[in-house]
Coordinates of C-alpha atoms in Angstrom, one line a residue:
X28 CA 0.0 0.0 0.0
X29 CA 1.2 3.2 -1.0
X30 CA 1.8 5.2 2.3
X31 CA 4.0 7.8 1.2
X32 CA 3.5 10.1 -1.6
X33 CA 7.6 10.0 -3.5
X34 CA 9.1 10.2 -6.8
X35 CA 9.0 6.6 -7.3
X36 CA 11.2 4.6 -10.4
X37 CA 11.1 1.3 -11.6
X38 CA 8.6 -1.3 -13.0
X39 CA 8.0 -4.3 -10.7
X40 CA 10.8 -2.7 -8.3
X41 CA 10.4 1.1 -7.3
X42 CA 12.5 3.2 -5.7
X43 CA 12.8 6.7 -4.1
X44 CA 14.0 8.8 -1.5
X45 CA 12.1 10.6 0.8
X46 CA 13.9 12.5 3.8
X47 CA 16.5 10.2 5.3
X48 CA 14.7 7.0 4.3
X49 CA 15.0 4.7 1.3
X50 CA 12.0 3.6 0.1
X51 CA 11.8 -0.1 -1.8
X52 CA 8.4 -0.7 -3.0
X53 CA 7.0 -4.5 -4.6
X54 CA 5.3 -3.5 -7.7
X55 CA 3.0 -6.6 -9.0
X56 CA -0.1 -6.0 -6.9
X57 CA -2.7 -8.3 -9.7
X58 CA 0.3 -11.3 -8.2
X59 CA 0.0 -10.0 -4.8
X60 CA 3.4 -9.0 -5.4
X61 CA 5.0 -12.6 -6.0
X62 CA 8.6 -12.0 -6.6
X63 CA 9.8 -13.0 -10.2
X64 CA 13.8 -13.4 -10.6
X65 CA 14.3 -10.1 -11.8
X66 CA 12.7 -8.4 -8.8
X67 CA 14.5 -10.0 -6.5
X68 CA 17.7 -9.0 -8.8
X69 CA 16.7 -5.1 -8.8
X70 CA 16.0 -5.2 -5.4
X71 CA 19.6 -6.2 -4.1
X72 CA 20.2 -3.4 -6.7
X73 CA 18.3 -0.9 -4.6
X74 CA 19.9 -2.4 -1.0
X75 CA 23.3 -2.1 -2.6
X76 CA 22.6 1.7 -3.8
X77 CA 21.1 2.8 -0.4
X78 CA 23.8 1.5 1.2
X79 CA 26.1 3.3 0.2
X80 CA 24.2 6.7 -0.3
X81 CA 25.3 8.7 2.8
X82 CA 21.7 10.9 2.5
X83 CA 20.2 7.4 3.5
X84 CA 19.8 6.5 7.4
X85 CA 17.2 3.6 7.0
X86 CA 15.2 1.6 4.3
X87 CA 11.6 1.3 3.9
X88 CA 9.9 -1.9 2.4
X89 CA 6.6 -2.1 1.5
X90 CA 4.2 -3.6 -1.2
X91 CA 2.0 -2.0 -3.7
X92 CA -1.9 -2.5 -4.1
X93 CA -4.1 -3.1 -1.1
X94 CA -4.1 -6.9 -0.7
X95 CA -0.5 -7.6 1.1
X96 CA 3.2 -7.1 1.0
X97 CA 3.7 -10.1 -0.6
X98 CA 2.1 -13.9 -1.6
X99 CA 5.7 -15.6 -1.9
X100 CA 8.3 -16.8 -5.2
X101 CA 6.3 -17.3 -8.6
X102 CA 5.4 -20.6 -8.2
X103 CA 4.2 -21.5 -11.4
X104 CA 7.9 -20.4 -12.9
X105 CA 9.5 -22.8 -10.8
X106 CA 6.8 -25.6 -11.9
X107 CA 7.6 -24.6 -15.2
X108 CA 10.7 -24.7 -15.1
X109 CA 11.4 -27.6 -13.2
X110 CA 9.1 -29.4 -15.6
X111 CA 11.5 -28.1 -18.4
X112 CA 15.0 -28.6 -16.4
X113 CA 16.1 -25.1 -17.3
X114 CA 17.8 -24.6 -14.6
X115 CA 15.6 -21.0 -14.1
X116 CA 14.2 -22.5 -10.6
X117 CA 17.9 -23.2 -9.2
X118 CA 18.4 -19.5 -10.8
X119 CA 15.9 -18.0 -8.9
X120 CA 16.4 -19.2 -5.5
X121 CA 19.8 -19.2 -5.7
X122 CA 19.4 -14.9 -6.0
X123 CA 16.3 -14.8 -3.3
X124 CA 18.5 -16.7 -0.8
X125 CA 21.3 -14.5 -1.0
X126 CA 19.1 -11.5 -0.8
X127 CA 17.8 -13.3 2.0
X128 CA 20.8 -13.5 3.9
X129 CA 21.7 -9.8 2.6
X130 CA 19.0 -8.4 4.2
X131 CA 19.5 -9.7 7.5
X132 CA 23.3 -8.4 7.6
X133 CA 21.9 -5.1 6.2
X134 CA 23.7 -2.4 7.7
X135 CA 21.5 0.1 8.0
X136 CA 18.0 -0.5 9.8
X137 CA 15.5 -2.5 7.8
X138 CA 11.8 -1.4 8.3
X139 CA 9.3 -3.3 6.7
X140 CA 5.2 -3.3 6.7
X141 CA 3.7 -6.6 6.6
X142 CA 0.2 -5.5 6.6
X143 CA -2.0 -8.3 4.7
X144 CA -0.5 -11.4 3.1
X145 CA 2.9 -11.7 4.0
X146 CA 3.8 -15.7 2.9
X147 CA 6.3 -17.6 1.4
X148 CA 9.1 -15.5 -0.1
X149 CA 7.4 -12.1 1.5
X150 CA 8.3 -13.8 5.0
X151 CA 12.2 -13.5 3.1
X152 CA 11.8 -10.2 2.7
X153 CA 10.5 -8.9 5.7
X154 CA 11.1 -11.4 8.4
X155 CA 14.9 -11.0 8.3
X156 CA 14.8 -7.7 8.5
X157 CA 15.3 -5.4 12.0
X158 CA 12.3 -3.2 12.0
X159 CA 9.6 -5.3 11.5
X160 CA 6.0 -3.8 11.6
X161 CA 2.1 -6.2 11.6
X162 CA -1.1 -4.1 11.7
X163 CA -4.5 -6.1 11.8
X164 CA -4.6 -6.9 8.4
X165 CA -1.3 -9.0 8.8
X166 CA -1.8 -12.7 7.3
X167 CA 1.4 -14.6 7.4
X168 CA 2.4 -18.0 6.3
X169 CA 5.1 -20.4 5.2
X170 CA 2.4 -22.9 3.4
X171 CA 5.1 -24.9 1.6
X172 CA 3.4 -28.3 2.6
X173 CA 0.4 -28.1 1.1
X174 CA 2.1 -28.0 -2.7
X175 CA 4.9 -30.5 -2.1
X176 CA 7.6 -28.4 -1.0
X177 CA 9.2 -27.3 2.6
X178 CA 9.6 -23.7 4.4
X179 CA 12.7 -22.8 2.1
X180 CA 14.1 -18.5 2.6
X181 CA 15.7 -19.1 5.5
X182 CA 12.7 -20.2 7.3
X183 CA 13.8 -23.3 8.7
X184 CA 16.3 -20.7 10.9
X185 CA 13.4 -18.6 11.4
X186 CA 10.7 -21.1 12.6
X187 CA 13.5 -23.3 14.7
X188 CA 14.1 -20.2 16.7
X189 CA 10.7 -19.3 18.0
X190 CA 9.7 -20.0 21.1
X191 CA 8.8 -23.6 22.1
X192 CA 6.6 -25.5 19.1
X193 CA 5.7 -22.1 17.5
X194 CA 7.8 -22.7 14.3
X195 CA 7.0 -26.3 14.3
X196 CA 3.4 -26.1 14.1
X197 CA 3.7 -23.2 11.5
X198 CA 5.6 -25.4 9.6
X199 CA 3.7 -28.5 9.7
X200 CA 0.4 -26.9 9.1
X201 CA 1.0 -23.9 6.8
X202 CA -1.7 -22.4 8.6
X203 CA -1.5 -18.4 8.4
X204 CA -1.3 -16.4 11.0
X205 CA -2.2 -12.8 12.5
X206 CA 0.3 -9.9 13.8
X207 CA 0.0 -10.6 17.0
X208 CA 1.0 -14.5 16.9
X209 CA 3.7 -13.3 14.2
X210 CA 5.3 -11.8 16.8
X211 CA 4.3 -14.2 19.5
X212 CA 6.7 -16.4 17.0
X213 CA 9.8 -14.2 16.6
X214 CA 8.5 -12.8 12.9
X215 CA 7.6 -9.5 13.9
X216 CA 8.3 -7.0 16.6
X217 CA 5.9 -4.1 16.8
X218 CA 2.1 -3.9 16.0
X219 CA 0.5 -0.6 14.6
X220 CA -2.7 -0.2 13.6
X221 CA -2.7 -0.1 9.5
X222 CA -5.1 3.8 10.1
X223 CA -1.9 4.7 12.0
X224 CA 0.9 3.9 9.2
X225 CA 1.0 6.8 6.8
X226 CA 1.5 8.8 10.3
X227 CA 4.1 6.6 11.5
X228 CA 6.3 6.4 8.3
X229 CA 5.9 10.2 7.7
X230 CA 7.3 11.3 11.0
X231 CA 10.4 8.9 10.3
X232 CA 10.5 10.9 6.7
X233 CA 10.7 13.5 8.2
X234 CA 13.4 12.9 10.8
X235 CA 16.6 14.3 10.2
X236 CA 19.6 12.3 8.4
X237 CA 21.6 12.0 12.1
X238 CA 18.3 11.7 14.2
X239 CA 16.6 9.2 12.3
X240 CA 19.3 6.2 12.5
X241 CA 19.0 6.2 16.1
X242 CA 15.4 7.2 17.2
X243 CA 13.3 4.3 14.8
X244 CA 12.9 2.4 17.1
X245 CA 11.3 5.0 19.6
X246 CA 9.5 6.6 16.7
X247 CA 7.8 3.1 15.9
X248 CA 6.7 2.3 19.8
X249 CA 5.1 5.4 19.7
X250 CA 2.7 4.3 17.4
X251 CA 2.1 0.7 18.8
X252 CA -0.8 -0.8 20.2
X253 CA -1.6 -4.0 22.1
X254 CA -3.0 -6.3 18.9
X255 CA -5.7 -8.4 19.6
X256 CA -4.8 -12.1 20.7
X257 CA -3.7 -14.6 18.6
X258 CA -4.0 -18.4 18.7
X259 CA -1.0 -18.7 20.0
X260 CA -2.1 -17.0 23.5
X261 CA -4.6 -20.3 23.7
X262 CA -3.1 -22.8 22.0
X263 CA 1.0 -23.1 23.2
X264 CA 0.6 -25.5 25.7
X265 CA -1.4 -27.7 23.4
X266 CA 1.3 -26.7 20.9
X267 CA 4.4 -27.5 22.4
X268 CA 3.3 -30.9 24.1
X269 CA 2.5 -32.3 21.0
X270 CA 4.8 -30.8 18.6
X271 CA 7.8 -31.6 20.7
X272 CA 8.5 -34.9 18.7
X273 CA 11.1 -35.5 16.3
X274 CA 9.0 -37.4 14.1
X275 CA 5.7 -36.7 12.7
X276 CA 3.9 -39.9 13.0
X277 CA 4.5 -39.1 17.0
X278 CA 3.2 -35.6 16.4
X279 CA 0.1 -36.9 14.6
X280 CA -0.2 -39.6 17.5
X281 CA 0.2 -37.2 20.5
X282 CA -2.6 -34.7 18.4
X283 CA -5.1 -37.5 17.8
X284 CA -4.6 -37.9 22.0
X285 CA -6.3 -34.5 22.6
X286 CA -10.4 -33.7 23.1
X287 CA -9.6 -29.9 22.0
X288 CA -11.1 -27.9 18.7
X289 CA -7.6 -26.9 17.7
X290 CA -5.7 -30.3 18.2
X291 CA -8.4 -31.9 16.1
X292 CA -8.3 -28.8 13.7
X293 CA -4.5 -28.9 13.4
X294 CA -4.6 -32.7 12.8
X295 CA -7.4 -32.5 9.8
X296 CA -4.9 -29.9 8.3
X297 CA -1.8 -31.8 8.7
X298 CA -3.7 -35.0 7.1
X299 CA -4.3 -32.8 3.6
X300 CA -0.4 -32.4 3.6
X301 CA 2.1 -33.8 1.3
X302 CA 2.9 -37.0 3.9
X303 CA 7.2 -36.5 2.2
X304 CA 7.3 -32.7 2.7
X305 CA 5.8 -33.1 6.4
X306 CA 8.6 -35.5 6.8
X307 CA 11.7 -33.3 5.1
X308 CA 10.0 -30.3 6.9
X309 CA 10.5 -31.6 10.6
X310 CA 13.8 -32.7 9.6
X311 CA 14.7 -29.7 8.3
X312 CA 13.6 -27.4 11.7
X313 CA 15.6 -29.7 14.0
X314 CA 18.8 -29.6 12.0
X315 CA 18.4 -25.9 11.8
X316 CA 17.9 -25.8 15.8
X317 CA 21.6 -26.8 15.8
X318 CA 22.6 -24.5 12.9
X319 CA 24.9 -21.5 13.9
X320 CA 23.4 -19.1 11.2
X321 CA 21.0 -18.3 8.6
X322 CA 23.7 -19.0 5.9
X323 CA 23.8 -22.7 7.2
X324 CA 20.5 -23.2 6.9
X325 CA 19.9 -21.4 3.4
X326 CA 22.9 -23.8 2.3
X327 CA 20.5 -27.0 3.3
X328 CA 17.6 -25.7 1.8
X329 CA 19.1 -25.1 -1.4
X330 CA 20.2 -28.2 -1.4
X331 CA 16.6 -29.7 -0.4
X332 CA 15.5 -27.8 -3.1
X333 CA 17.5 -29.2 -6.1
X334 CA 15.3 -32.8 -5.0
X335 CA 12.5 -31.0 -5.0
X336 CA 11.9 -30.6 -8.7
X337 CA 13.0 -34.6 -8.8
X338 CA 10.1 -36.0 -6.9
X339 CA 6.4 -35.9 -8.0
X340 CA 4.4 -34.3 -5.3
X341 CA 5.8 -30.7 -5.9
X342 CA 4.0 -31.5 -9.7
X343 CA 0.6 -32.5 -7.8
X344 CA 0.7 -29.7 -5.3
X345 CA 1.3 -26.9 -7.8
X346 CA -1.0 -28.3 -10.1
X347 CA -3.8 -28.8 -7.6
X348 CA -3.5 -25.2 -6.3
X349 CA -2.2 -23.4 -9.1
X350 CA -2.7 -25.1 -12.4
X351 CA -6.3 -26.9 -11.9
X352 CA -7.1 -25.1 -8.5
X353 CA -9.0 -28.1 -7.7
X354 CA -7.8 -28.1 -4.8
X355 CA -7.5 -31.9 -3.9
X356 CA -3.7 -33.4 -4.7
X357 CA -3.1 -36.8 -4.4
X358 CA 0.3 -37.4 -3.1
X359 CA 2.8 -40.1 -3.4
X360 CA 2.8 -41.2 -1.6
X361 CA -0.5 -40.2 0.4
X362 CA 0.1 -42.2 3.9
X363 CA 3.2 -41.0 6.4
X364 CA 4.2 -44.5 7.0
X365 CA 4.5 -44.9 3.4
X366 CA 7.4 -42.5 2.9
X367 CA 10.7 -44.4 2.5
X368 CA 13.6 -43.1 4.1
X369 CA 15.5 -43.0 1.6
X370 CA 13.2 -40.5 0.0
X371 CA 13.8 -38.3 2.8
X372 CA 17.3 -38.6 2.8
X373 CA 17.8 -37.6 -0.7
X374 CA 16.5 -34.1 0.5
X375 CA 19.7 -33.5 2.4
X376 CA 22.3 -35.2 0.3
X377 CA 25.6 -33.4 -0.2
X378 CA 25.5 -31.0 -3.1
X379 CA 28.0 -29.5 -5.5
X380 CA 26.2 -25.8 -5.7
X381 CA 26.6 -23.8 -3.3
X382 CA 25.6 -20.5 -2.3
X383 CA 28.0 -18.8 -0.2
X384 CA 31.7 -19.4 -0.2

């Protein structure tokens, strides 16, 4: 949403200056912003330029249009292009984990709006970030198992480090969440009330080059609110007793144990996931809980992500929610105590690409 009025430039990336801050604005809003290879290119572009540019104190990320920051990667490139073996997929990622990574090393503060949908990629892009900002509209998700795939942008990182079984029932169930349990989880830190941005982000325009660097934070608080609760405010207990396992046929055991609305909601929802990207996802959040950085964990998820093209449920996830929109894959294969280990195990064999170093 367009909050401040600047001379923006750029097609699917804008950019402009206004005060001390350097505005970055996502510029598909009929995609809900999905980020296409060269967006992600132009916007390290704009990060490297800002950087540098000592009229610059802070950057300012938001997305155009009035339906959310941003849906996630173009999905239907990667299906594409995995179909074709292109190698555009590999292409892709490899540039939005780097940014990834770039953005949370930023060296200037990193303020980003994630009012409305805020999944997939858009959690790159903003949860990595210092200066992270939810308003009531906030709807954020990493729903990689319902289309064959696992919480890839550094999320594994992300969702091992929240507190207790946050990140592991965010991961499992791809359900989205609201500002408040965003940063219940670790993905956000401050909720304003969407009426109260354009205030918000004008005073920081307006703050002077030396001022501004050091008073965000203050300025922000200022405008926050308590946000209305979440489900994590009812449902962690529930959450971390039975999402403590390290295997998900003990997960679905200890849910189907419990009486409550959510545990029988969470296990219906689990059951219409891909059975192998359940699987690959848990392994994937308790290697990361051992990981000592993002970077090590954006190295295994690359990786992951070179056998995800090979197998065929990414095919029947993308097709059933993108292609078809029929929304009813049929995966393979479809029980948990079907999935070979072997099958898992592929997901974090040793690779030759590499991302860093």
């Amino acid at each position: 949403m367009r909050y401040l009025e600047a001379d923006y430039q750029g097609e699917e990336i804008l950019t402009a200056r206004k005060g001390a801050l350097g505005l970055i604005a996502l510029n598909r809003p009929r995609v809900l912003n999905s980020l296409s290879h060269d967006m992600v290119v132009d916007f390290g572009k704009a990060l490297d330029a800002f950087e540098v540019d000592p009229q610059v104190a802070a950057v300012l990320v938001t997305g155009e249009g009035d339906r959310g920051l941003c849906a996630g990667g173009d999905i239907r490139m990667f299906y594409e292009s995995g179909k074709a073996g292109d190698g555009k997929a590999s292409a892709f990622l490899r540039a939005e984990y780097r940014l990834n990574a770039r953005i949370a090393r930023y060296a200037k503060p990193y303020i980003v709006v994630m009012d409305g949908i805020t999944m997939g990629g858009g959690v790159g892009i903003s949860s990595h970030g210092s200066h992270r900002i939810v308003t009531e509209t906030t709807k954020l998700a990493m729903p990689e198992t319902g289309i064959g795939f696992f919480p890839d942008i550094g999320a594994s990182f992300l969702l091992s480090r929240a507190p207790g079984e946050l990140g592991t029932w965010m991961a499992l169930t791809g359900e989205a969440i609201n500002g408040a349990d965003a940063i219940s989880a670790g993905f956000a830190d401050w909720f304003v009330p969407q009426e109260r941005i354009a205030e918000l982000l004008g005073k920081l325009a307006k703050l002077p080059l030396p001022a501004l660097g050091q008073t965000i934070a203050s300025t922000i608080r200022d405008h926050t609110v308590d946000g209305p609760t979440g489900l994590f405010c009812e449902g962690r207990q529930l959450i971390d007793r039975c999402f403590a396992f390290d295997q998900v046929e003990e997960i679905v055991a200890a849910l189907d144990r419990e009486t409550t609305e959510l545990a029988t909601r969470t296990l219906t929802t689990m059951r219409a996931k891909s059975p192998t990207s359940l699987k690959v996802t848990l392994r994937m959040l308790r290697e990361a809980r051992s990981s000592p950085d993002l970077e090590t964990c954006l190295e295994r998820e690359f990786a992951g992500t070179l056998q995800v093209v090979k197998v065929p449920d990414f095919y029947e996830g993308i097709r059933a929610a993108i292609i078809d929109k029929d929304r009813n894959p049929t995966w393979s294969p479809a029980r948990l105590e079907d999935v070979a280990q072997e099958s898992v195990e592929a997901f974090f064999a040793a690779r030759d690409e590499r991302l860093f170093g």
